[in-house]
mmCIF file of C-alpha atoms in Angstrom:
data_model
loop_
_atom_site.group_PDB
_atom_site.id
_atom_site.type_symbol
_atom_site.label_atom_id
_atom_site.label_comp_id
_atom_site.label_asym_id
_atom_site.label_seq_id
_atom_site.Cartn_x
_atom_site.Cartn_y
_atom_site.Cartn_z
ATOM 1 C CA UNK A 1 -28.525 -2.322 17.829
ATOM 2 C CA UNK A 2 -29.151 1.014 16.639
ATOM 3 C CA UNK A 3 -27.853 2.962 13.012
ATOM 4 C CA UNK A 4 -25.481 5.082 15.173
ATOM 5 C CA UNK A 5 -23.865 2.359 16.965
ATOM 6 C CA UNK A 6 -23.286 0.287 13.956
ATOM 7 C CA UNK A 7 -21.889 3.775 12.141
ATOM 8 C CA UNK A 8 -19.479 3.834 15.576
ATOM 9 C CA UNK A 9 -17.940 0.585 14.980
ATOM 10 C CA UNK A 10 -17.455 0.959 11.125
ATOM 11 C CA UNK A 11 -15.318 3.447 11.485
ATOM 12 C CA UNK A 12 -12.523 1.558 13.508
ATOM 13 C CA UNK A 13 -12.754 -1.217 10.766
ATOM 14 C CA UNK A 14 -11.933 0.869 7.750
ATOM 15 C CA UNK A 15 -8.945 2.030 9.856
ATOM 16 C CA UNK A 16 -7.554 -1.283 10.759
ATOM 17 C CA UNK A 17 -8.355 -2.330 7.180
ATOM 18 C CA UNK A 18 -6.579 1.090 6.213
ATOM 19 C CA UNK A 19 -3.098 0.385 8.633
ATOM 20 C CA UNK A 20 -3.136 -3.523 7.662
ATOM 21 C CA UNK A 21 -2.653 -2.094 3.886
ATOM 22 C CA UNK A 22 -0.330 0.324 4.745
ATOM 23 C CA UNK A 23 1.750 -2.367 7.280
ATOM 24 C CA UNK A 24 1.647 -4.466 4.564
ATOM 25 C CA UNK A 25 2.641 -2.582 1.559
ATOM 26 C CA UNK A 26 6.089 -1.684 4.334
ATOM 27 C CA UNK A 27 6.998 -5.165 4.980
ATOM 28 C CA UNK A 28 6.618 -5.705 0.941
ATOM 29 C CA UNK A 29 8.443 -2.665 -0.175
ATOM 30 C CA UNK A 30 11.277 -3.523 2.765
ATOM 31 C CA UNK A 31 11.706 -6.790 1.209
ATOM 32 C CA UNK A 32 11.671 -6.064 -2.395
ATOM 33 C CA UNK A 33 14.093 -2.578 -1.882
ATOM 34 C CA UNK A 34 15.949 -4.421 0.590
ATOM 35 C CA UNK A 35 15.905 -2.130 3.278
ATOM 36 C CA UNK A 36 14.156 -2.043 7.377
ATOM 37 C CA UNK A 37 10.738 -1.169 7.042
ATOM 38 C CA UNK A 38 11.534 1.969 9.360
ATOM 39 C CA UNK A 39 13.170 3.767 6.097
ATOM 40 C CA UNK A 40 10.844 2.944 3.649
ATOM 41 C CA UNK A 41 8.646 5.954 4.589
ATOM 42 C CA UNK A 42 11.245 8.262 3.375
ATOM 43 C CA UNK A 43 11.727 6.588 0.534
ATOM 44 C CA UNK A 44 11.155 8.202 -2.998
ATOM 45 C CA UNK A 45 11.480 6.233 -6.496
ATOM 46 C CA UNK A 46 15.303 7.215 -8.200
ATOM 47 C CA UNK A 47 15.939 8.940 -5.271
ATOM 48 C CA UNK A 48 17.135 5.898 -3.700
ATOM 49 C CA UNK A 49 19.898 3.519 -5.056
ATOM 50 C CA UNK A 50 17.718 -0.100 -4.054
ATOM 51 C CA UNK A 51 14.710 1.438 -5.923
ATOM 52 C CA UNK A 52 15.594 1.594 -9.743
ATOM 53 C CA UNK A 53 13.481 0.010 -12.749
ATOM 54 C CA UNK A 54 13.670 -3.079 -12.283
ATOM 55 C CA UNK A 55 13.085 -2.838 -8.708
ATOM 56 C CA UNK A 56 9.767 -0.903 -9.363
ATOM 57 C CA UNK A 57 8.867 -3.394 -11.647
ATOM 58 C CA UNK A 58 9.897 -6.507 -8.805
ATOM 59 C CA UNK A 59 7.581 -4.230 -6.509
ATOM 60 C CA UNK A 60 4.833 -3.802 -8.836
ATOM 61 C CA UNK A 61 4.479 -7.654 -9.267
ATOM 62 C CA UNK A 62 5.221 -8.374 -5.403
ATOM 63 C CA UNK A 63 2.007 -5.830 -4.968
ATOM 64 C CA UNK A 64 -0.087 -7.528 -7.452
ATOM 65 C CA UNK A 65 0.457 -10.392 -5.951
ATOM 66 C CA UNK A 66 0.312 -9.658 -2.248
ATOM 67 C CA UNK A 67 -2.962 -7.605 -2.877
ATOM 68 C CA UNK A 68 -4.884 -10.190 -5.890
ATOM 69 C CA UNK A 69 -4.961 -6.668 -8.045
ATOM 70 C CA UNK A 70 -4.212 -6.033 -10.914
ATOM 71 C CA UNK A 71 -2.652 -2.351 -11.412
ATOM 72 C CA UNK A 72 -3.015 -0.415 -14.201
ATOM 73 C CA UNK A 73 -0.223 1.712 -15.933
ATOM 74 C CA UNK A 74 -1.713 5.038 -15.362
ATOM 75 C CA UNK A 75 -1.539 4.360 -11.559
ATOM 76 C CA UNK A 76 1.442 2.279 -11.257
ATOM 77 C CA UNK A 77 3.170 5.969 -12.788
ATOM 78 C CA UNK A 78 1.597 7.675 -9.583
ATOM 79 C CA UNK A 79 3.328 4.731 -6.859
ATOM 80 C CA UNK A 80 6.250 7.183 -6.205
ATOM 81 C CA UNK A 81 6.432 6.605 -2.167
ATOM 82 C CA UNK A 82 4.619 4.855 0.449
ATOM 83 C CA UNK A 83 1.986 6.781 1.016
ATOM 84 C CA UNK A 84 1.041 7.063 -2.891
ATOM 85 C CA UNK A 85 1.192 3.343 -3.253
ATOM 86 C CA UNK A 86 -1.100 2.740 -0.289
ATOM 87 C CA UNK A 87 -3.763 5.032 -2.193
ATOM 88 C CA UNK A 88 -3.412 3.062 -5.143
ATOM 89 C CA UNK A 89 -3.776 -0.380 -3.404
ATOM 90 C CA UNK A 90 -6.541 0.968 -1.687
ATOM 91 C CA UNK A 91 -8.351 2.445 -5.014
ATOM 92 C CA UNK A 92 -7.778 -0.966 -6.694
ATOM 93 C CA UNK A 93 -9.003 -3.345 -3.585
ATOM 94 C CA UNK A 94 -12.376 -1.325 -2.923
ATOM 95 C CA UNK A 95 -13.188 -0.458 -6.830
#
């Protein structure tokens, strides 16, 4: 098999890797918040009732756990919404 057919099929991997993170980190916020996975894209930390301190912290330690990570404070700060906690997930699996 040629480089440029092996580049072709790379790609779709990192993606499915990339939306198996992202499905995943849902199902565990929707669990921990206690809420359907459809909302938790809009959510925002305190600007939502179900996700106060100690529910970041339950979240945090549902994440290190789901993921085998361990997340430092610095970047746990930055986890803010659903798309900001993917990015760290996915910083802290491929570093």
């Amino acid at each position: 098999m040629d480089a440029a057919r092996r580049t072709s099929r790379a790609a779709p991997l990192e993606t499915t890797m990339e939306v198996n993170v992202r499905q995943r980190v849902t199902e565990i916020m929707a669990d921990v918040l206690d809420c359907p996975p459809t909302t938790v894209p809009t959510l925002r930390a305190g600007e939502s009732a179900a996700w106060d301190s100690v529910a970041a912290a339950s979240l945090l330690v549902a994440l290190e756990d789901a993921f085998d990570v361990m997340i430092e404070p610095d970047q746990a700060a930055t986890m803010t919404d659903l798309d900001r906690i993917v990015a760290v997930i996915e910083q802290v699996t491929h570093a």
